[in-house]
Structures are given as structure tokens and as C-alpha cells.
mmCIF file of C-alpha atoms in Angstrom:
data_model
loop_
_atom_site.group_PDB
_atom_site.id
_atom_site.type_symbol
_atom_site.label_atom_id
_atom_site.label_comp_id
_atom_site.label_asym_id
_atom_site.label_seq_id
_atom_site.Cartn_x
_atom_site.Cartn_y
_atom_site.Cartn_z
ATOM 1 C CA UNK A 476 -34.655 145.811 15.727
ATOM 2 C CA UNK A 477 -33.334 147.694 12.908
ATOM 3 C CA UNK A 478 -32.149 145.560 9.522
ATOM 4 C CA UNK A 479 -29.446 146.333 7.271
ATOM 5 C CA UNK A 480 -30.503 148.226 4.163
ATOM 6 C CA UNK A 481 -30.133 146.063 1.270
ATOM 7 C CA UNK A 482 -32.334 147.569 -1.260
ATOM 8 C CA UNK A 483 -32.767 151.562 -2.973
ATOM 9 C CA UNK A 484 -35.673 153.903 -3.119
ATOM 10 C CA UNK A 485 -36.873 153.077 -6.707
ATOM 11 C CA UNK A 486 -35.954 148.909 -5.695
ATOM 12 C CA UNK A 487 -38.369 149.452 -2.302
ATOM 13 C CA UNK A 488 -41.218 151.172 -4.256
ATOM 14 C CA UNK A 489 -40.711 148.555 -6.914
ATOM 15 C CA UNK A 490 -40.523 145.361 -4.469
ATOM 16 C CA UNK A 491 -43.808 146.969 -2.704
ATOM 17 C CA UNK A 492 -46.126 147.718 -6.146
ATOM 18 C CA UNK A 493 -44.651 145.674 -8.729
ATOM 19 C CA UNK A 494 -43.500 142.605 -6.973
ATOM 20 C CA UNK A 495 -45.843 142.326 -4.181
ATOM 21 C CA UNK A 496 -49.727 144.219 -5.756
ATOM 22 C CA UNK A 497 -48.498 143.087 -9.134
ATOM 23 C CA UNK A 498 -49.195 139.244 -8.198
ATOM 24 C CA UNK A 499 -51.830 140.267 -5.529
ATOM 25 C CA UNK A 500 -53.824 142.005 -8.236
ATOM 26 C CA UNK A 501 -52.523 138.201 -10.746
ATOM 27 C CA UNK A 502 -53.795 136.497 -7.870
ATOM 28 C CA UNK A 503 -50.067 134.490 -8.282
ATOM 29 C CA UNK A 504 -50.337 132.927 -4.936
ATOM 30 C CA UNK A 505 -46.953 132.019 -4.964
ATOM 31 C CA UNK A 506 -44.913 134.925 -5.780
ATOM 32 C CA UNK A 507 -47.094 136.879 -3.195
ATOM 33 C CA UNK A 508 -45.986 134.354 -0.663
ATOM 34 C CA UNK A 509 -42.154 134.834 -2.089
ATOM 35 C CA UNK A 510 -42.497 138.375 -1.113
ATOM 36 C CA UNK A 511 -42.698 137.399 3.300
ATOM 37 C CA UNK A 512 -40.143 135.726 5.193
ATOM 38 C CA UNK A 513 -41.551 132.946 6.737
ATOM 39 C CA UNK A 514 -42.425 134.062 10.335
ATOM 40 C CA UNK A 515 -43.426 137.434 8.541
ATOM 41 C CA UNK A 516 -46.579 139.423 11.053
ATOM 42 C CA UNK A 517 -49.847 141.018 8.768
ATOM 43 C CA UNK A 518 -51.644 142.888 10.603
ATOM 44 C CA UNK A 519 -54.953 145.066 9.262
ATOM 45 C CA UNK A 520 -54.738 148.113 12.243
ATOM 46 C CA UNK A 521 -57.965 148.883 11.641
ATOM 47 C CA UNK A 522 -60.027 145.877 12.299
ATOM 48 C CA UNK A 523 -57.569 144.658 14.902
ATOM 49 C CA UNK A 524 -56.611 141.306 13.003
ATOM 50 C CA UNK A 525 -53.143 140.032 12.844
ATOM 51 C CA UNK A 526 -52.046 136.978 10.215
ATOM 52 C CA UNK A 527 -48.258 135.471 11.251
ATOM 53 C CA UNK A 528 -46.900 133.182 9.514
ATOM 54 C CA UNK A 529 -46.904 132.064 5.852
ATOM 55 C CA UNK A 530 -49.364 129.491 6.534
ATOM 56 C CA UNK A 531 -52.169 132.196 8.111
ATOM 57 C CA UNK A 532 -50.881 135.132 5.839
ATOM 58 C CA UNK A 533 -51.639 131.852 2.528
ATOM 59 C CA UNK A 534 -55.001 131.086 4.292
ATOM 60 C CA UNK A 535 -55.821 135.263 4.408
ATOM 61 C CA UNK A 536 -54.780 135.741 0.391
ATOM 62 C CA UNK A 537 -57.101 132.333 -0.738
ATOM 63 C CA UNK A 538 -59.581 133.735 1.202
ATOM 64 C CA UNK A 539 -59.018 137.214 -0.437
ATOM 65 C CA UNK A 540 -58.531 135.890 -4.172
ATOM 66 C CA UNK A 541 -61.986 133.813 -3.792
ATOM 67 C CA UNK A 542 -63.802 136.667 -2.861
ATOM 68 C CA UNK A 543 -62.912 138.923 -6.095
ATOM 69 C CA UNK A 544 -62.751 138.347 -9.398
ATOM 70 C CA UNK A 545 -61.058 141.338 -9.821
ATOM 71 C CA UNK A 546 -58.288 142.876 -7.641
ATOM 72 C CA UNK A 547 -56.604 146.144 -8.956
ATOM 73 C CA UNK A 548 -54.162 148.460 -6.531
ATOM 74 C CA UNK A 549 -53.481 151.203 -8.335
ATOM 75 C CA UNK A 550 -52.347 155.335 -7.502
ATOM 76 C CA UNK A 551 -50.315 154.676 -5.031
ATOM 77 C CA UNK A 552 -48.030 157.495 -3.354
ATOM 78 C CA UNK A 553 -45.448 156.023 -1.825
ATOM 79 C CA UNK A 554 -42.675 157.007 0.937
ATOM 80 C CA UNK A 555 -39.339 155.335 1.485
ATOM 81 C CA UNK A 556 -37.089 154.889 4.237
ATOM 82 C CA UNK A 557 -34.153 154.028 2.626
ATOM 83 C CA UNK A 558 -31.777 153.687 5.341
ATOM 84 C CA UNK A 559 -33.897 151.313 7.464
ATOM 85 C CA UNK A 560 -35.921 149.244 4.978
ATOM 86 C CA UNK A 561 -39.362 150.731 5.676
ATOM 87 C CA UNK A 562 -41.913 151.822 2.629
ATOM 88 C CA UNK A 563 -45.127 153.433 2.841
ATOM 89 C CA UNK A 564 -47.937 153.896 0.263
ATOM 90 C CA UNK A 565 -51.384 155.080 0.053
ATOM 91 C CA UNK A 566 -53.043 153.549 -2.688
ATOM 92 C CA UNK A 567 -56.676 152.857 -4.251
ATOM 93 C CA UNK A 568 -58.055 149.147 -4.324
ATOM 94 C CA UNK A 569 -60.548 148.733 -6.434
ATOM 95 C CA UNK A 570 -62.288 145.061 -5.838
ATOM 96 C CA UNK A 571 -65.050 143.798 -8.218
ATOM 97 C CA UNK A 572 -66.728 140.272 -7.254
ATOM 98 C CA UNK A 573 -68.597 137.970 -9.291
ATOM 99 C CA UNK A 574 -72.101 139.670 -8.697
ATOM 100 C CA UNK A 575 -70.674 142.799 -10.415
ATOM 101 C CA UNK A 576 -70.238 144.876 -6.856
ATOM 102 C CA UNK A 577 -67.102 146.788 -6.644
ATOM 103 C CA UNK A 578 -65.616 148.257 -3.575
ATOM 104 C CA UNK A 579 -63.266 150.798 -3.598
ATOM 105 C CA UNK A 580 -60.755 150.970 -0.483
ATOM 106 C CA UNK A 581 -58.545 153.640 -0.061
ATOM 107 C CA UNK A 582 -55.657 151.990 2.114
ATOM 108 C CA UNK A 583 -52.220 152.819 3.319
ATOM 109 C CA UNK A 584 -49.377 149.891 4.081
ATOM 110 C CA UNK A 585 -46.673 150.193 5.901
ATOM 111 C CA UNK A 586 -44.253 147.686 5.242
ATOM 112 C CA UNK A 587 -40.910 146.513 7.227
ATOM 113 C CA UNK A 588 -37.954 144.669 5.020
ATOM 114 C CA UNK A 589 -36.021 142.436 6.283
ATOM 115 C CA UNK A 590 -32.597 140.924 4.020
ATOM 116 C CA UNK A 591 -33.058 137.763 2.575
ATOM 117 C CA UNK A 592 -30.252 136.031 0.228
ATOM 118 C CA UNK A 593 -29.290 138.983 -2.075
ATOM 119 C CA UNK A 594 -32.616 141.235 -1.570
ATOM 120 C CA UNK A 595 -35.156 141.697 1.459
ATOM 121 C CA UNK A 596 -38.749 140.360 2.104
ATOM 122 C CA UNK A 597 -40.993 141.758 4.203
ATOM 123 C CA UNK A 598 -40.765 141.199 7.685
ATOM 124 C CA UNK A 599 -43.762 143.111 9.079
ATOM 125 C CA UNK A 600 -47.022 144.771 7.289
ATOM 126 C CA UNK A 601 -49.467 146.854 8.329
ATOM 127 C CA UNK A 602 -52.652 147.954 6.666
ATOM 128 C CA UNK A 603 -54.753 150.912 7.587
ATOM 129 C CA UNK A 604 -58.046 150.133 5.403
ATOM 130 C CA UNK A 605 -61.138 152.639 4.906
ATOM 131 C CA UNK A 606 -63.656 150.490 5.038
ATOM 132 C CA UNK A 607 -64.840 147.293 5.893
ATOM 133 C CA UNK A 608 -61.841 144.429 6.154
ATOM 134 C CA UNK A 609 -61.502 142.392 3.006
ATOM 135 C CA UNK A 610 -58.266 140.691 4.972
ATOM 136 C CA UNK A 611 -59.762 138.479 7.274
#
């Protein structure tokens, strides 16, 4: 099912790295959660694992913020869909925990936005990840 566009390029790219991997990287549990609709589907492709609802996709990101101390997403390249919602990016994370080991992931999302009140949330994600999953 296709959704009615309700937000522009530069608004998508900004929803996707500002909004939603600026308060992953915070670790602002809260405005990460903000960012789904509440039967919202997260699914890392690459380790076959799928998160749906806010309540498993809340459990995944405590999980993910205990892990690191650090969380940066950064150099991301994104593509847009404009007319149907959809964003892409390929990115860096960079994950350091608290015995100084840092993994470096190079990922690409897919996102799928769906309109909520007088902007969109994302409906559907999927995560290709490089190496091991950090999602579970």
C-alpha cells in the first residue's frame, strides 16, 4: 500500500538523520520511539530478525543503548523517494562500548513513511548491516 506524500526531499533526509540517528546516537529513548507509528515492522535483512511493535522495537533500542557507550551514525548518502515516502541511506556506525572496543558497521536503511497528524513516521524499516547484528 502506497501512502500519501506528506513530507519533501530535504524534510525526509532530515526526519531520517536528524530526527531519528540524532536521538539514536543521544540515546533519547523517547523521541526515537516518536519517530514509529505504533504497529511500525524493524526488520535487520541480514540476520533475519524482525522487531514489530513499539514495545519490541523499545525492548531492541534498551538493549542497543546498554551495549554502547557511544553510538555515532555519521556519512550517510542518502536517496529519496519523494512521491511515495520512501528514504534510503548508507551510512557509517561507529559503536564504542565501555571496554574501549569500537565497531564500525557500514549499514544501509531503508525506511517506509507513513502520515501521521501533520508529518509522517515510519511505518516500515529495514537494515542491511555489514557485520555482526547489534539489533537484536
Amino acid at each position: 500500500m502506497q501512502y500519501a506524500p506528506v513530507l519533501n526531499r530535504e524534510q525526509l533526509i532530515d526526519f531520517a538523520t536528524m530526527q531519528y540517528f540524532g536521538n539514536v546516537d543521544s540515546k533519547n529513548m523517547d523521541a526515537v520511539l516518536d519517530c514509529f507509528h505504533d504497529e511500525a515492522l524493524f526488520c535487520v535483512q541480514t540476520a533475519f530478525t524482525r522487531h514489530s511493535g513499539k514495545a519490541e522495537i523499545r525492548r531492541m533500542f534498551e538493549d542497543f543503548f546498554g551495549a554502547y557507550e557511544t553510538i555515532v551514525h555519521r556519512d550517510f548518502t542518502c536517496t529519496v523517494d519523494e512521491a511515495h515516502g520512501r528514504i534510503a541511506a548508507s551510512f557509517v556506525a561507529e559503536l564504542h562500548d565501555a571496554a574501549g572496543e569500537v565497531t564500525l558497521l557500514n549499514n544501509t536503511n531503508f525506511w517506509r513513511l507513513r502520515p501521521a497528524g501533520d508529518g509522517a513516521k515510519f511505518q516500515e524499516v529495514y537494515v542491511y548491516m555489514s557485520g555482526a547484528n547489534v539489533l537484536v
